[in-house]
Structure formats: C-alpha cells, structure tokens
Coordinates of C-alpha atoms in Angstrom, one line a residue:
M1 CA 120.5 -87.8 -33.4
P2 CA 117.8 -87.0 -30.9
N3 CA 114.9 -85.0 -32.1
A4 CA 115.2 -81.3 -31.4
P5 CA 112.6 -80.1 -28.8
S6 CA 109.6 -78.6 -30.5
P7 CA 109.3 -74.9 -30.0
P8 CA 106.8 -73.8 -27.4
P9 CA 103.4 -73.0 -28.8
C10 CA 102.8 -69.4 -29.7
P11 CA 100.7 -67.7 -27.1
S12 CA 97.2 -67.1 -28.4
P13 CA 96.3 -63.4 -28.7
R14 CA 94.4 -62.1 -25.7
A15 CA 90.7 -62.2 -26.4
A16 CA 89.2 -58.7 -26.5
P17 CA 86.9 -58.1 -23.6
E18 CA 83.3 -58.4 -24.6
G19 CA 81.3 -55.3 -24.1
P20 CA 77.6 -55.1 -23.4
P21 CA 75.4 -56.7 -26.1
R22 CA 74.4 -54.4 -28.9
A23 CA 70.9 -53.8 -29.9
G24 CA 69.6 -55.5 -33.1
R25 CA 66.8 -54.9 -35.5
R26 CA 64.2 -56.2 -33.0
E27 CA 65.3 -53.7 -30.3
W28 CA 65.2 -50.7 -32.7
T29 CA 61.8 -51.8 -34.0
A30 CA 60.6 -52.1 -30.4
F31 CA 62.0 -48.6 -29.7
T32 CA 60.1 -47.2 -32.6
V33 CA 56.9 -48.7 -31.1
L34 CA 57.7 -47.1 -27.8
L35 CA 57.9 -43.6 -29.4
L36 CA 54.2 -43.9 -30.3
P37 CA 52.8 -43.5 -26.8
L38 CA 55.4 -40.9 -25.9
L39 CA 54.5 -38.7 -28.9
L40 CA 50.8 -38.9 -28.1
V41 CA 51.2 -38.2 -24.3
S42 CA 53.3 -35.1 -25.2
M43 CA 50.8 -34.0 -27.8
D44 CA 48.0 -34.3 -25.3
V45 CA 49.5 -31.4 -23.4
S46 CA 48.7 -28.9 -26.2
V47 CA 46.1 -30.6 -28.3
L48 CA 43.2 -28.8 -26.5
Y49 CA 44.4 -25.3 -27.1
F50 CA 42.1 -24.7 -30.1
A51 CA 39.2 -26.8 -28.9
V52 CA 38.3 -24.5 -26.0
P53 CA 35.8 -22.3 -27.8
E54 CA 33.8 -25.3 -29.2
I55 CA 33.9 -27.1 -25.8
T56 CA 32.7 -24.0 -24.1
R57 CA 29.8 -23.6 -26.5
E58 CA 28.7 -27.3 -26.3
L59 CA 29.4 -28.2 -22.6
N60 CA 29.0 -24.7 -21.1
P61 CA 31.7 -25.2 -18.3
S62 CA 32.0 -22.7 -15.5
S63 CA 35.3 -20.8 -15.2
T64 CA 36.5 -23.3 -12.5
Q65 CA 35.5 -26.3 -14.7
Q66 CA 37.3 -24.8 -17.7
L67 CA 40.5 -24.6 -15.6
W68 CA 40.2 -28.2 -14.5
I69 CA 39.6 -29.4 -18.0
F70 CA 43.2 -28.2 -18.7
D71 CA 44.9 -28.8 -15.4
S72 CA 43.4 -32.1 -14.2
Y73 CA 45.6 -34.0 -16.8
A74 CA 48.8 -32.4 -15.7
F75 CA 48.0 -32.8 -12.0
A76 CA 47.2 -36.6 -12.3
L77 CA 50.3 -37.1 -14.4
A78 CA 52.6 -35.3 -12.0
G79 CA 51.1 -36.8 -8.9
L80 CA 51.3 -40.4 -10.0
L81 CA 54.7 -40.6 -11.8
M82 CA 56.7 -41.9 -8.8
T83 CA 54.1 -44.4 -7.8
M84 CA 53.8 -45.8 -11.3
G85 CA 57.5 -46.0 -11.8
S86 CA 57.8 -48.1 -8.6
I87 CA 54.8 -50.3 -9.7
G88 CA 56.5 -50.9 -13.1
D89 CA 59.6 -52.1 -11.4
R90 CA 57.5 -54.7 -9.6
I91 CA 54.9 -56.0 -12.0
G92 CA 57.0 -55.4 -15.2
R93 CA 57.4 -52.2 -17.3
R94 CA 55.9 -53.7 -20.4
R95 CA 52.8 -54.9 -18.4
L96 CA 52.4 -51.4 -17.0
L97 CA 52.9 -49.9 -20.5
L98 CA 50.0 -52.1 -21.8
F99 CA 47.8 -51.1 -18.8
G100 CA 48.6 -47.4 -19.5
A101 CA 47.8 -47.8 -23.2
A102 CA 44.4 -49.4 -22.5
A103 CA 43.6 -46.6 -19.9
F104 CA 44.7 -43.9 -22.3
G105 CA 42.7 -45.3 -25.2
T106 CA 39.6 -45.8 -23.0
A107 CA 39.9 -42.3 -21.5
S108 CA 40.2 -40.8 -25.1
V109 CA 36.9 -42.4 -26.1
M110 CA 35.3 -41.2 -22.9
A111 CA 36.6 -37.6 -23.4
A112 CA 35.5 -37.5 -27.1
S113 CA 31.9 -38.5 -26.1
A114 CA 31.7 -36.4 -23.0
D115 CA 28.3 -34.7 -22.6
S116 CA 29.2 -32.6 -19.6
A117 CA 32.2 -30.7 -18.3
N118 CA 32.4 -33.1 -15.3
V119 CA 32.6 -36.1 -17.5
L120 CA 35.4 -34.4 -19.6
I121 CA 37.3 -33.6 -16.4
A122 CA 37.0 -37.2 -15.2
A123 CA 38.3 -38.4 -18.6
R124 CA 41.2 -35.9 -18.5
I125 CA 42.1 -37.3 -15.0
L126 CA 42.1 -40.9 -16.4
L127 CA 44.3 -39.7 -19.3
G128 CA 46.7 -38.3 -16.8
V129 CA 46.7 -41.7 -15.0
G130 CA 47.5 -43.4 -18.3
G131 CA 50.2 -40.9 -19.1
A132 CA 51.8 -41.4 -15.7
T133 CA 52.3 -45.1 -16.6
L134 CA 53.4 -44.5 -20.2
M135 CA 56.2 -42.0 -19.8
P136 CA 58.4 -43.7 -17.1
S137 CA 57.7 -47.1 -18.7
T138 CA 59.0 -46.0 -22.1
M139 CA 62.2 -44.4 -20.6
A140 CA 62.8 -47.4 -18.3
L141 CA 62.4 -49.9 -21.2
V142 CA 64.9 -47.9 -23.2
R143 CA 67.3 -48.2 -20.3
T144 CA 66.9 -52.0 -20.2
M145 CA 66.8 -52.6 -24.0
F146 CA 69.9 -50.6 -24.8
R147 CA 72.9 -51.8 -22.7
D148 CA 75.5 -50.3 -25.0
D149 CA 76.4 -46.8 -23.9
R150 CA 76.5 -45.3 -27.4
E151 CA 73.2 -46.9 -28.5
R152 CA 71.5 -45.8 -25.3
T153 CA 72.7 -42.2 -25.7
T154 CA 71.3 -42.2 -29.3
A155 CA 68.0 -43.7 -28.2
I156 CA 67.5 -41.3 -25.3
G157 CA 68.4 -38.4 -27.7
I158 CA 65.6 -39.5 -30.1
W159 CA 63.3 -40.0 -27.1
S160 CA 63.9 -36.4 -25.9
S161 CA 63.4 -35.0 -29.4
T162 CA 60.1 -36.8 -29.8
L163 CA 58.9 -35.5 -26.5
A164 CA 59.7 -31.9 -27.4
T165 CA 58.3 -32.2 -31.0
G166 CA 55.1 -33.7 -29.7
V167 CA 54.2 -30.6 -27.7
A168 CA 54.6 -28.5 -30.9
L169 CA 52.7 -30.9 -33.1
G170 CA 49.8 -31.2 -30.7
S171 CA 48.5 -27.7 -31.2
V172 CA 48.9 -28.0 -35.0
L173 CA 47.1 -31.3 -35.1
G174 CA 44.3 -30.0 -32.9
G175 CA 43.8 -27.0 -35.2
M176 CA 43.8 -29.1 -38.3
L177 CA 41.3 -31.6 -36.9
L178 CA 39.0 -28.8 -35.7
E179 CA 38.9 -27.3 -39.2
H180 CA 36.9 -30.4 -40.4
F181 CA 35.7 -32.4 -37.4
H182 CA 34.0 -32.3 -34.0
W183 CA 36.1 -31.3 -31.0
G184 CA 36.1 -34.9 -29.8
S185 CA 38.4 -35.8 -32.8
V186 CA 41.4 -34.3 -30.9
F187 CA 41.0 -37.2 -28.4
L188 CA 39.9 -40.0 -30.9
V189 CA 43.2 -39.7 -32.8
N190 CA 44.8 -41.5 -29.8
V191 CA 42.6 -44.6 -30.1
P192 CA 44.1 -46.3 -33.2
A193 CA 47.7 -45.6 -32.0
M194 CA 47.0 -47.1 -28.6
A195 CA 45.3 -50.1 -30.2
L196 CA 48.4 -50.6 -32.4
L197 CA 50.6 -50.4 -29.3
L198 CA 48.5 -53.1 -27.5
V199 CA 49.1 -55.4 -30.5
L200 CA 52.8 -54.7 -31.2
A201 CA 54.3 -54.2 -27.7
P202 CA 53.7 -57.9 -26.6
L203 CA 55.3 -59.1 -29.8
L204 CA 58.3 -56.7 -29.9
V205 CA 59.0 -55.2 -26.5
P206 CA 60.8 -57.4 -24.0
E207 CA 59.5 -57.5 -20.4
S208 CA 61.7 -56.3 -17.6
R209 CA 61.3 -55.9 -13.9
D210 CA 63.2 -55.8 -10.7
P211 CA 64.0 -59.4 -9.7
S212 CA 63.9 -58.6 -6.0
P213 CA 61.8 -55.5 -5.4
G214 CA 60.9 -56.0 -1.8
R215 CA 57.6 -55.0 -0.2
F216 CA 55.6 -52.2 -1.7
D217 CA 55.5 -49.2 0.6
L218 CA 51.9 -48.2 0.6
L219 CA 52.3 -45.2 2.8
S220 CA 54.7 -43.6 0.4
V221 CA 52.0 -43.4 -2.3
P222 CA 49.9 -40.7 -0.5
L223 CA 53.1 -39.0 0.7
S224 CA 54.4 -38.7 -2.8
I225 CA 51.1 -37.4 -4.2
G226 CA 50.9 -35.0 -1.2
A227 CA 54.4 -33.7 -1.9
V228 CA 54.0 -33.2 -5.7
L229 CA 50.5 -32.0 -6.2
P230 CA 50.4 -29.0 -3.9
V231 CA 53.8 -27.7 -5.2
V232 CA 52.8 -28.0 -8.8
Y233 CA 49.4 -26.4 -8.0
G234 CA 51.0 -23.6 -6.1
L235 CA 53.5 -22.9 -8.9
K236 CA 50.8 -22.9 -11.5
E237 CA 48.7 -20.5 -9.5
I238 CA 51.7 -18.1 -9.0
A239 CA 52.2 -18.1 -12.7
V240 CA 48.6 -17.0 -13.3
E241 CA 47.6 -15.0 -10.2
G242 CA 51.0 -14.0 -8.6
P243 CA 52.3 -15.0 -5.1
R244 CA 48.9 -15.0 -3.3
L245 CA 48.3 -16.7 0.0
P246 CA 46.5 -19.9 -1.2
A247 CA 49.4 -20.6 -3.6
L248 CA 52.0 -19.9 -0.9
L249 CA 50.2 -22.2 1.6
A250 CA 50.1 -25.0 -1.1
L251 CA 53.8 -24.6 -1.6
A252 CA 54.5 -24.8 2.1
A253 CA 52.2 -27.8 2.6
G254 CA 53.8 -29.7 -0.4
T255 CA 57.3 -28.9 0.9
A256 CA 56.5 -30.2 4.4
V257 CA 55.0 -33.4 3.0
G258 CA 58.0 -33.7 0.7
A259 CA 60.4 -33.6 3.6
L260 CA 58.5 -36.4 5.2
F261 CA 58.6 -38.4 2.0
V262 CA 62.3 -37.9 1.5
H263 CA 62.9 -38.9 5.2
R264 CA 60.9 -42.1 4.7
Q265 CA 62.8 -43.0 1.5
R266 CA 66.2 -42.5 3.2
T267 CA 65.4 -44.6 6.3
R268 CA 63.3 -47.6 5.1
R269 CA 64.6 -50.7 3.5
D270 CA 61.4 -51.2 1.5
A271 CA 61.0 -47.5 0.5
M272 CA 59.3 -46.6 -2.9
I273 CA 62.5 -44.8 -4.0
S274 CA 65.6 -47.0 -3.5
R275 CA 68.3 -45.7 -1.3
E276 CA 70.8 -46.6 -4.0
F277 CA 69.8 -43.3 -5.8
F278 CA 70.8 -41.2 -2.8
A279 CA 74.1 -43.1 -2.7
R280 CA 75.0 -42.4 -6.4
P281 CA 76.1 -38.8 -6.9
A282 CA 75.9 -38.9 -10.7
F283 CA 72.1 -39.5 -10.5
G284 CA 71.4 -36.6 -8.2
R285 CA 73.7 -34.2 -10.0
S286 CA 72.2 -34.9 -13.3
A287 CA 68.7 -34.5 -11.9
A288 CA 69.6 -31.2 -10.4
L289 CA 71.1 -29.9 -13.7
L290 CA 68.0 -31.2 -15.5
L291 CA 65.9 -28.7 -13.5
F292 CA 67.9 -25.8 -15.1
G293 CA 67.2 -27.1 -18.6
V294 CA 63.5 -27.7 -18.1
F295 CA 63.0 -24.4 -16.2
A296 CA 64.4 -22.5 -19.2
L297 CA 62.6 -24.6 -21.8
M298 CA 59.2 -23.9 -20.3
G299 CA 60.0 -20.2 -20.1
T300 CA 60.7 -20.2 -23.8
A301 CA 57.4 -21.9 -24.6
Y302 CA 55.5 -19.5 -22.3
F303 CA 56.7 -16.3 -24.0
S304 CA 57.0 -17.4 -27.6
T305 CA 53.4 -18.7 -27.7
Q306 CA 52.0 -15.4 -26.4
Y307 CA 54.3 -13.4 -28.6
L308 CA 53.1 -15.1 -31.8
Q309 CA 49.4 -14.7 -31.0
S310 CA 49.1 -11.6 -28.9
V311 CA 52.0 -9.4 -30.0
L312 CA 52.1 -10.3 -33.7
G313 CA 48.4 -10.9 -33.8
L314 CA 48.5 -14.2 -35.7
D315 CA 45.5 -16.5 -35.5
P316 CA 46.0 -19.7 -33.4
L317 CA 46.5 -22.1 -36.3
E318 CA 49.0 -19.8 -38.1
A319 CA 50.9 -19.3 -34.8
A320 CA 51.0 -23.1 -34.3
L321 CA 52.3 -23.6 -37.8
W322 CA 55.1 -21.1 -37.2
S323 CA 55.9 -22.8 -34.0
I324 CA 56.8 -26.0 -36.0
V325 CA 59.8 -24.1 -37.5
P326 CA 62.0 -24.4 -34.4
A327 CA 60.9 -28.0 -34.0
V328 CA 63.1 -29.0 -37.0
P329 CA 66.5 -28.0 -35.5
V330 CA 65.3 -29.1 -32.0
G331 CA 64.4 -32.6 -33.3
A332 CA 67.9 -33.0 -34.8
A333 CA 69.8 -31.5 -31.9
A334 CA 69.6 -34.2 -29.2
P335 CA 70.8 -37.1 -31.4
A336 CA 73.6 -34.9 -32.7
A337 CA 74.6 -34.0 -29.2
G338 CA 74.7 -37.7 -28.3
A339 CA 77.0 -38.3 -31.2
L340 CA 79.3 -35.4 -30.2
A341 CA 79.4 -36.7 -26.6
R342 CA 81.0 -39.9 -28.0
I343 CA 83.9 -37.8 -29.4
V344 CA 84.3 -35.4 -26.4
S345 CA 83.0 -35.7 -22.9
R346 CA 79.3 -35.4 -21.9
R347 CA 80.5 -32.7 -19.5
T348 CA 81.8 -30.6 -22.5
V349 CA 78.6 -31.1 -24.6
V350 CA 76.2 -30.3 -21.7
T351 CA 78.2 -27.2 -20.8
G352 CA 78.2 -26.1 -24.5
A353 CA 74.4 -26.8 -24.8
F354 CA 73.7 -24.5 -21.8
L355 CA 75.9 -21.8 -23.3
T356 CA 74.1 -22.2 -26.7
A357 CA 70.8 -21.8 -25.0
A358 CA 72.0 -18.8 -23.1
T359 CA 73.0 -17.2 -26.4
G360 CA 69.5 -17.9 -27.7
F361 CA 68.0 -16.1 -24.7
A362 CA 70.4 -13.2 -25.3
V363 CA 68.9 -12.9 -28.8
L364 CA 65.4 -13.1 -27.4
S365 CA 66.2 -10.1 -25.1
L366 CA 66.7 -8.0 -28.2
I367 CA 63.4 -8.7 -29.9
G368 CA 61.0 -5.8 -30.5
T369 CA 57.2 -6.0 -31.2
D370 CA 57.4 -7.1 -34.9
Q371 CA 60.3 -9.5 -35.4
L372 CA 59.0 -12.9 -36.2
A373 CA 62.3 -14.0 -37.9
L374 CA 64.4 -13.1 -34.9
L375 CA 61.9 -14.9 -32.6
L376 CA 62.2 -18.1 -34.7
I377 CA 66.0 -17.9 -34.7
S378 CA 66.1 -17.4 -30.9
T379 CA 63.7 -20.2 -30.1
S380 CA 65.5 -22.6 -32.5
V381 CA 68.8 -21.9 -30.8
T382 CA 67.4 -22.1 -27.2
G383 CA 65.4 -25.2 -28.0
A384 CA 68.3 -27.0 -29.6
G385 CA 70.6 -26.2 -26.7
L386 CA 68.1 -27.1 -24.0
V387 CA 66.8 -30.3 -25.5
S388 CA 70.4 -31.5 -26.1
A389 CA 71.3 -30.8 -22.4
V390 CA 68.1 -32.5 -21.2
A391 CA 68.7 -35.6 -23.3
L392 CA 72.3 -36.1 -22.2
L393 CA 71.4 -35.5 -18.5
N394 CA 68.6 -38.0 -18.7
D395 CA 71.0 -40.5 -20.2
H396 CA 73.7 -39.8 -17.6
A397 CA 71.2 -40.2 -14.7
L398 CA 69.7 -43.5 -16.1
T399 CA 73.2 -44.9 -16.7
A400 CA 74.0 -44.2 -13.0
A401 CA 70.8 -45.9 -11.9
P402 CA 70.8 -49.7 -11.6
P403 CA 68.8 -51.4 -14.4
A404 CA 66.6 -53.2 -11.9
K405 CA 65.4 -49.8 -10.6
A406 CA 64.9 -48.2 -14.1
G407 CA 61.2 -47.5 -13.6
S408 CA 61.8 -45.7 -10.3
A409 CA 64.7 -43.8 -11.9
A410 CA 62.7 -42.7 -14.9
S411 CA 59.7 -41.6 -12.8
L412 CA 62.0 -39.5 -10.6
L413 CA 63.5 -37.8 -13.7
E414 CA 60.0 -37.2 -15.1
T415 CA 58.9 -35.7 -11.7
A416 CA 61.9 -33.4 -11.8
T417 CA 60.8 -32.4 -15.3
E418 CA 57.3 -31.5 -14.0
F419 CA 58.8 -29.5 -11.2
G420 CA 61.2 -27.7 -13.4
G421 CA 58.5 -26.8 -15.9
A422 CA 56.1 -25.6 -13.3
L423 CA 58.8 -23.5 -11.6
G424 CA 59.8 -22.0 -15.0
M425 CA 56.3 -21.0 -15.7
A426 CA 55.7 -19.5 -12.3
V427 CA 59.0 -17.6 -11.9
L428 CA 59.4 -16.3 -15.4
G429 CA 55.7 -15.7 -15.9
S430 CA 55.5 -13.8 -12.6
A431 CA 58.5 -11.7 -13.5
G432 CA 57.2 -10.9 -17.0
A433 CA 53.8 -10.0 -15.5
A434 CA 55.3 -7.6 -13.0
V435 CA 57.2 -5.8 -15.7
Y436 CA 54.1 -5.8 -17.9
R437 CA 52.0 -4.1 -15.2
A438 CA 54.7 -1.5 -14.4
E439 CA 55.2 -0.6 -18.0
I440 CA 51.6 -0.4 -19.1
D441 CA 50.8 1.9 -16.1
G442 CA 53.3 4.4 -17.5
T443 CA 52.6 4.2 -21.2
A444 CA 48.8 3.6 -21.5
P445 CA 47.0 6.5 -23.1
A446 CA 45.1 9.1 -21.0
G447 CA 41.3 9.3 -21.0
L448 CA 40.5 5.6 -20.8
P449 CA 37.1 4.7 -19.5
A450 CA 36.9 3.7 -15.8
G451 CA 38.0 0.1 -15.1
T452 CA 39.6 -0.3 -18.6
L453 CA 43.2 0.1 -17.4
E454 CA 42.6 -2.3 -14.6
T455 CA 41.5 -5.0 -17.0
A456 CA 44.3 -4.2 -19.5
R457 CA 47.0 -4.5 -16.9
E458 CA 46.0 -8.0 -16.0
T459 CA 47.2 -9.7 -19.2
L460 CA 48.1 -8.9 -22.7
G461 CA 45.1 -10.9 -23.9
G462 CA 42.8 -8.8 -21.7
A463 CA 44.3 -5.6 -23.1
A464 CA 43.7 -6.8 -26.6
A465 CA 40.0 -7.6 -25.8
V466 CA 39.5 -4.2 -24.2
A467 CA 41.2 -2.3 -27.0
A468 CA 39.0 -4.0 -29.6
E469 CA 35.9 -2.4 -27.9
L470 CA 37.4 1.1 -27.7
P471 CA 37.4 3.8 -30.3
A472 CA 40.4 3.7 -32.6
P473 CA 42.1 6.8 -31.0
L474 CA 42.2 5.0 -27.7
G475 CA 42.2 1.3 -28.6
G476 CA 45.2 1.5 -31.0
P477 CA 47.5 3.3 -28.5
L478 CA 46.4 1.0 -25.7
L479 CA 47.1 -2.1 -27.7
T480 CA 50.5 -0.7 -28.8
A481 CA 51.4 0.1 -25.1
A482 CA 50.3 -3.4 -24.0
R483 CA 52.4 -5.1 -26.6
E484 CA 55.5 -3.0 -25.8
A485 CA 54.9 -3.7 -22.1
F486 CA 54.7 -7.5 -22.7
V487 CA 57.9 -7.4 -24.8
A488 CA 59.7 -5.5 -22.0
G489 CA 58.7 -8.3 -19.6
M490 CA 59.8 -10.9 -22.0
Q491 CA 63.2 -9.2 -22.5
L492 CA 63.8 -9.1 -18.8
A493 CA 62.8 -12.7 -18.3
A494 CA 65.1 -13.7 -21.2
L495 CA 68.1 -11.9 -19.6
A496 CA 67.4 -13.6 -16.3
T497 CA 67.1 -17.0 -17.9
G498 CA 70.3 -16.5 -19.9
A499 CA 72.1 -15.6 -16.6
L500 CA 70.7 -18.8 -15.0
L501 CA 71.9 -20.9 -17.9
L502 CA 75.4 -19.4 -17.6
A503 CA 75.3 -20.6 -13.9
G504 CA 74.1 -24.0 -15.2
A505 CA 77.0 -24.2 -17.5
L506 CA 79.4 -23.5 -14.7
L507 CA 77.7 -26.1 -12.5
A508 CA 77.9 -28.6 -15.3
L509 CA 81.7 -28.1 -15.5
V510 CA 81.9 -28.8 -11.8
L511 CA 79.3 -31.5 -11.2
L512 CA 80.1 -33.6 -14.3
R513 CA 83.9 -33.4 -13.8
G514 CA 84.1 -37.2 -13.2
D515 CA 82.2 -38.1 -16.4
R516 CA 83.8 -40.9 -18.3
S517 CA 81.8 -40.5 -21.5
G518 CA 83.4 -39.6 -24.8
A519 CA 86.4 -40.9 -26.6
A520 CA 88.4 -41.6 -23.4
R521 CA 85.8 -44.1 -22.3
H522 CA 86.2 -46.2 -25.4
H523 CA 90.0 -46.5 -25.4

C-alpha cells in the first residue's frame, strides 16, 4: 500500500512586527546625567535674585550695569539657540554638550571671582553661550536616545518638569547659599556638576549627528541673532517701561530681520533651518500651541512672585520657600500627562491641560490681598496644566522632526519658548501695570507730598518704599491702595490669560486632529 502523502506543514505564525528599540539601563542612566545641566541652566535664571544687594555693595554697578547683569544671560541664550542647534547637528550633539559644559563651568568660576561689574556681565554672557549649547543638546539627545514613542514621551515629560522645577529651586538655593557664603557661591555650585558631566557624558551618552548636514550657512547666524535679540529686548522693555519708542523700534527691526531669515531658510538648500520643518505641519502646529502655554506660564510667575513679596510682605527667602509648594504637583504633572496620552490621544490631554490651566487662572482672578492658600492652589493648578501641555507639545514636535535634524528642531522649540515667555511678560505685565496706575490714581490718600504719588504709581515696589518713609496715617493707606491696585491688575491679567487658554484649547482640538498617539496607535 503506498504511503499516504504527508500533510502539508503548518504555516508558521506570522512574526510580530518589531517596533523601535526600547531604551535600557544605559540610556536611562545617560538621561539622568543629561538632567543635570538642564537643572542648572534653568536654576541660573533665578539664582541671582537674592544676590543683588551684596553684588551692589561690593561691585557698585550703575543702574545700566545692574540691568545687564541680569539680562545679558537671557539675551545670549536666546540669540544663539538656533545657531547652536544647527552646529550640534553637524559636529555632534554630545560634543557640543561637552563644549557647553566646559564653557558653563569656566564662566561660573569667572562670575564668582568677578571684581567689577563689567567682568560679571562678561561672565554672564559666557554663561548664556554655554546655556545655548546645553539646552538644545539635551533635548536633541533625548530625541535620538529614545526611539520608542512611549519612552520618549515619558522622558520629555521628566525633562519639562525638571526645567520648571529648576526655576523655582534657583531662588531658594541662592537664598540659602547667601545665608552662609559669599555671593559668588551661587555660581560656584555649577562647577562640580559640570565637572561630573564632563566625566560621565563621554562614558554614558551616545554621540549623534546629522550624517549629511550640507554646508553651514554662515549668513544665517547674524540673521538669526538679529531676528531674535531685538524682539526679546523690545518685549522685555515693554514689560518694564511700557510701549515706548525704542522698544517698538526694536520690535520692528527684529521682525524685519526675522522675515529675511525665514525667507532664506525657505529658499536655500543649505539653510540653517531645514526646509523639512516647514513641510511638516505637525511641527509648526505644535510650536504654535507651545507659544500659548509658555505665554501663560511666564504670566503666572510674573504675578505670583510679586504677590508673595510685595502684597503679602514676605521676605525673599520665605517667598521662595512658599514658591516650592506648586513645584510638587507641577513636577508630577508632565510624566502623568504622558502616561494619560498613551491611553487617550495627545490631542485630548493637551486640550484638557489648557482647560485645567484656564481654571487655575479663573481662581487667580478671585484672589484678594491676603490669600496665600488660594494663590498656592491657583499656581499649582495652572502650573500643572501648562507644564503638561508644554511637555506633550515638545514631544509631538520632536517626533515630527527627522532624528538627523533633532538639534535644529530642539533649538527652534527653545527659541519659541523664549519668545513666548518674553511676550507673556510684556503683554501681561503691561496690562497689569496699566490697571495698577489707573486704580492707584483713584484710591491713593489725599495730602501726599509732591512727587510721592508719581513714584508710587510706577510699581508696587516703589509704592512700598515710599510708604515706609511716610507718617503712618499716610503710609498705611497708600500701601493698602497700592496692594489693592496691584491685585486688580493681576485679576484682569488672569481673566485675559484664562480666555487665551480657552482659545488655545479650541485650537488644540482643531490643530491636533490628526494625532495618532494614545491607545489607537498601539493596536
């Protein structure tokens, strides 16, 4: 009997498609190392707040030099971000990170040992140069180290929380150091951390660069600086002095140069900013929504800081310690938002984050002149919502950008953050100041000495200084009127910001409609 034919072999089960490689212990350890420079750069924004009196006594800066001691860091940082992101894509993001760490550490020693205001200003500029290399490098390396969408969302959430927390911790650390040490200690704290980064980064952080970057567009460097610096300067001046002619001319000049810069980027093959970004709607939409979040975030910081010190009358260190309270929910919010975005869509979470922040601003609009608890609740809610939105939008934009251009993408997002922050300070600060002046004109007590009201109506701090020198029957009512006028301005700014965030929530629903994140992406 012939053998029966053997049955056909069972088809092997279809192999599951392999996803992007997941990060291991080495990548997460390297990520922890990258958080170190990010924390220090963000802390450096606020670490000088308490050192001003000691610096003034020792270095005797002029009023102009004192302003530059603060602003030179921010100007150098903002002006060089796009250039440094493009350089990192070409020479390697880890190499640029190491250069920035060396520059930041050197500048910290220079600042700590400064014997004149000009030397301190030069050191602050060098610190800004170092910061401009560190911030886009860390974000770009996160983009290239974490290829899995879930892991990258988690990492960028932690990155955003670290950035927000660092600003709050900077003022507290500065105050604690100045209790026991020379003012230079606020800079020297950077040195061991940067030395540790120089040792660990070559061992743990993988190098990454654009394999075919093309020629470096030298002309775009001055164009990018000429576009960013005048606009940031103009917005800062408007926040302090109001919309005066020099600030408006700076805005006009920066806008004109910015138009030339954008035209060059769109028409040249070897442009600093790749034309791929302009062709990817998800990147531009996320960057636009990012402006809403950072605008509101800086407005919160502007008013809450002044409320703690000038309305409640807390000393600087006590005010800084209270400001840490919102940092706890803010620090947890971004990673939690990333986890939620894996269950539902990123679009839903960003929209909800904007609505949450708008609710916090609604609470802020109800605050009187002696409500610390309500202030902490409102800033916790607004901060948690805004940091969550910012983290998810950064992640969405970086995901849309090609990994080879991660440095340029990160630098563009950081530049948008600088613009949004400066715009928030200018618009909300100017609106609050206008209400303050109008209110105090109508509520200040009669019989004030000549020139007193003019000084008091400039700022709340000026009113407090004038009131301290007046007899109690005049000084007390003047200070009360100034505090009530400031709160009235804060309430109006809070309502306006809440309305803006409602518009941002609506835009998120529309602009992120094609988002594929969340559970649907993983089925």
